[in-house]
Tab-separated table of C-alpha atoms in Angstrom:
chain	number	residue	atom	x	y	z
A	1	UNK	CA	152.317	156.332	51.241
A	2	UNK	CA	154.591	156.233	48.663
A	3	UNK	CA	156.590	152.750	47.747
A	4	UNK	CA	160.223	152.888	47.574
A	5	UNK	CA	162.778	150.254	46.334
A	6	UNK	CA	166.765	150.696	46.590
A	7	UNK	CA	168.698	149.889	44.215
A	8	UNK	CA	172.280	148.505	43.834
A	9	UNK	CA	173.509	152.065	43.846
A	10	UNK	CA	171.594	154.250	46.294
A	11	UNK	CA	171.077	157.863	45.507
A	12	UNK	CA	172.187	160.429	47.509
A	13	UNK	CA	169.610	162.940	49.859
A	14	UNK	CA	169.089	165.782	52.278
A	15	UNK	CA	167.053	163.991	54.929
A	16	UNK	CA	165.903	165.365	58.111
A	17	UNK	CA	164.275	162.776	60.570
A	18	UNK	CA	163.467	165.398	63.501
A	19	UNK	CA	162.180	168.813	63.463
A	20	UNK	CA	164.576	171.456	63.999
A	21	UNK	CA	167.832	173.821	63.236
A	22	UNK	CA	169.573	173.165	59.564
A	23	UNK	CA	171.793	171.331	61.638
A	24	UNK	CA	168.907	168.200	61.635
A	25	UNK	CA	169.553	167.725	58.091
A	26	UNK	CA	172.210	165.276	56.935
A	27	UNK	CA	173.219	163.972	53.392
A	28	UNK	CA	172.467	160.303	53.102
A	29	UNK	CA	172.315	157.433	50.971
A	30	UNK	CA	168.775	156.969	49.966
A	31	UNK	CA	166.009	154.477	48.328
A	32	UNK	CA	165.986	155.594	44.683
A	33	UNK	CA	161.851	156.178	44.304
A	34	UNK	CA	160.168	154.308	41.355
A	35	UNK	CA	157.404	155.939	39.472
A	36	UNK	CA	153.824	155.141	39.699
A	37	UNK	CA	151.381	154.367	36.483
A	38	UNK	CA	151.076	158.316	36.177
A	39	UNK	CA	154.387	159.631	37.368
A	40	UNK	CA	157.883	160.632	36.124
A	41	UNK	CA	161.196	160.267	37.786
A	42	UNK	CA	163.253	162.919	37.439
A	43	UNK	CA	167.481	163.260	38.016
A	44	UNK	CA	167.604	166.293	39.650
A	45	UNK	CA	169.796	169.086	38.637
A	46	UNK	CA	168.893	172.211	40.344
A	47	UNK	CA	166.672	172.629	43.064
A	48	UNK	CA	165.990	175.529	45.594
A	49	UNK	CA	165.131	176.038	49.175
A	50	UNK	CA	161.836	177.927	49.932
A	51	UNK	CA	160.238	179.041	52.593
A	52	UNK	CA	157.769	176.294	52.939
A	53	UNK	CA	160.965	173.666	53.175
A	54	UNK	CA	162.378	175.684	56.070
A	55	UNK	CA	159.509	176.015	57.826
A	56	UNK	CA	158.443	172.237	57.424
A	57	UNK	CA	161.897	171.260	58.818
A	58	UNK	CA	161.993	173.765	61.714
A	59	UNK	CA	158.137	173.000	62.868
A	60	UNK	CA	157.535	176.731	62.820
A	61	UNK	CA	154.091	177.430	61.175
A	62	UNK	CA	152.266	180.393	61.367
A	63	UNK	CA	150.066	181.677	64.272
A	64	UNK	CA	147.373	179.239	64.407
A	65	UNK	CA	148.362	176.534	62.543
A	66	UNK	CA	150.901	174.719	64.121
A	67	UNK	CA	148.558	171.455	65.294
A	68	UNK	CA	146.927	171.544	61.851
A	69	UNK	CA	150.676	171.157	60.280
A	70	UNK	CA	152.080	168.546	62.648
A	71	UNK	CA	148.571	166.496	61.896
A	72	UNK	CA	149.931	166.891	58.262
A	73	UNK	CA	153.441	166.448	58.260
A	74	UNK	CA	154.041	164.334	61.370
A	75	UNK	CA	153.486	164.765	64.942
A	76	UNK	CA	156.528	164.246	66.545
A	77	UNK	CA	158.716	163.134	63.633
A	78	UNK	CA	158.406	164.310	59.953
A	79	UNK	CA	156.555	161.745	57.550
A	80	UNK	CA	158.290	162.962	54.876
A	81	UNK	CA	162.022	162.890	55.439
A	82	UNK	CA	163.704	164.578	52.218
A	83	UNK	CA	162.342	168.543	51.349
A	84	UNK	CA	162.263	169.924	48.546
A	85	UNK	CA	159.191	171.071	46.454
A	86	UNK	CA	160.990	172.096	43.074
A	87	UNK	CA	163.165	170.959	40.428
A	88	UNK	CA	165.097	170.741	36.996
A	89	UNK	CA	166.216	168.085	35.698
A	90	UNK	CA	165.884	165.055	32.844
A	91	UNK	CA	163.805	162.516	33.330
A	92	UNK	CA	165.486	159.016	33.649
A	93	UNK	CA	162.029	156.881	34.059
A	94	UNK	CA	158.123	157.341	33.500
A	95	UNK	CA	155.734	155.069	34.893
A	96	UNK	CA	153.111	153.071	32.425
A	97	UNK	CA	150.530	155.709	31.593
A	98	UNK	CA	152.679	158.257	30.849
A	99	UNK	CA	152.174	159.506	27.358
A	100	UNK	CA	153.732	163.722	27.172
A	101	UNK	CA	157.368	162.910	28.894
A	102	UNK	CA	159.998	160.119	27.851
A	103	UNK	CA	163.363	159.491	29.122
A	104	UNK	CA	165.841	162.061	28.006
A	105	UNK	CA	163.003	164.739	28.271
A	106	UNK	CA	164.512	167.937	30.121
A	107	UNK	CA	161.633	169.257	32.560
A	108	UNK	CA	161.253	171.493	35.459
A	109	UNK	CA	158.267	171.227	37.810
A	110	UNK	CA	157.176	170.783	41.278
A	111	UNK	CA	156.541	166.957	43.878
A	112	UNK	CA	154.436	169.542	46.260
A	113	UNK	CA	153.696	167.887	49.004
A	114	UNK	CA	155.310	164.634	48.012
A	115	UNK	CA	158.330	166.745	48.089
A	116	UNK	CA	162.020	164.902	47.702
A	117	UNK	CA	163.962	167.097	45.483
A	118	UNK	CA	166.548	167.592	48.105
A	119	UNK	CA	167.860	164.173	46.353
A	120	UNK	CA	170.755	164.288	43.898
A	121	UNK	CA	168.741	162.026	41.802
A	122	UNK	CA	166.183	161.481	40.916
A	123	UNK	CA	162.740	162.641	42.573
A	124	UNK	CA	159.341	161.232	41.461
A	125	UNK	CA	156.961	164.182	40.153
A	126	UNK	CA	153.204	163.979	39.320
A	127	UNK	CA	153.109	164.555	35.371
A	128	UNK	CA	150.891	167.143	35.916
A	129	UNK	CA	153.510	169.098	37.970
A	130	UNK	CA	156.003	168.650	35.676
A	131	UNK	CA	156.827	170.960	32.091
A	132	UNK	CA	159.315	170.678	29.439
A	133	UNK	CA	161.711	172.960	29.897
A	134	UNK	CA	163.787	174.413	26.911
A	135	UNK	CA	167.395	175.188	26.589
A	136	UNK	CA	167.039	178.662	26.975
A	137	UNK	CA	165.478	178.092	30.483
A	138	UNK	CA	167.866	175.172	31.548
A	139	UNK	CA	168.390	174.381	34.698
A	140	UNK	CA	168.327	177.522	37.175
A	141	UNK	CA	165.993	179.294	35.403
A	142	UNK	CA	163.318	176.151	35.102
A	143	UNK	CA	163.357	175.786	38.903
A	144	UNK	CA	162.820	179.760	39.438
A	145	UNK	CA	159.950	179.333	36.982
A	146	UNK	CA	158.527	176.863	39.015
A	147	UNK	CA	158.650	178.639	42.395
A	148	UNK	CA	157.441	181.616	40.603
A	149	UNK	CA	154.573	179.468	39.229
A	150	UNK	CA	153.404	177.695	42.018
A	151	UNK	CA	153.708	181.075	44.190
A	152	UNK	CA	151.198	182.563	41.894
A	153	UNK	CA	148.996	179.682	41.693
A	154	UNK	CA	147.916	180.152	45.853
């Protein structure tokens, strides 16, 4: 489990704390996450709703799986509360073994099953899930790349 602290100013989040309809999901003020050792933090800019996020927050798997999935993402509640597997944005903090990002770096990238991009800022992202992303790509096209990318990757 993940540590969070809040801050004086809280960010702001699509959370869900139920499975269900869109309608579960409300916009809330939220802990802002701080990196671990090998982690950046990211202010979101873009993100996108997959399939995977609407499935998660309605609880409908596929044929077969449904016990498997609630042992993963909760039983009765989700254990993750904000969606949100992709991202682009600039990184505003990198934990202390972090050596190819720095604050100000402009990235795109996947939390997978961390997820919390669904957060107006900013997420925390495994290093290895996250690449530089150029101006030509910034920031719709970075978070299309990374769909694209992880899609291809299963």
């Amino acid at each position: 489990m993940h540590t969070y602290t809040c801050k004086e100013n809280p960010m702001r989040a699509a959370v869900f704390t139920e499975y269900g309809p869109p309608s579960v999901v409300t916009v809330t003020n939220y802990p802002i996450p701080s990196p671990a050792k090998n982690e950046v933090r990211v202010k979101v800019a873009t993100t996108a709703v997959t399939a995977a996020d609407s499935r998660i927050r309605a609880a409908n798997f596929p044929k077969g799986f449904g016990m498997l999935a609630r042992l993963i993402f909760g039983i009765r509640a989700p254990r993750r509360t904000v969606l949100g597997a992709v991202f682009a944005g600039v990184v505003d903090a990198v934990g202390a073994e972090v050596t190819d990002f720095a604050v100000g770096d402009r990235v795109c990238g996947m939390t997978g099953a961390k997820f919390g991009a669904f957060s107006g800022a900013p997420v925390s992202a495994e290093t290895s899930r996250a690449m530089p992303n150029t101006d030509r790509q910034w920031p719709r096209f970075g978070v299309n790349l990374s769909v694209k990318t992880w899609s291809s990757s299963r």
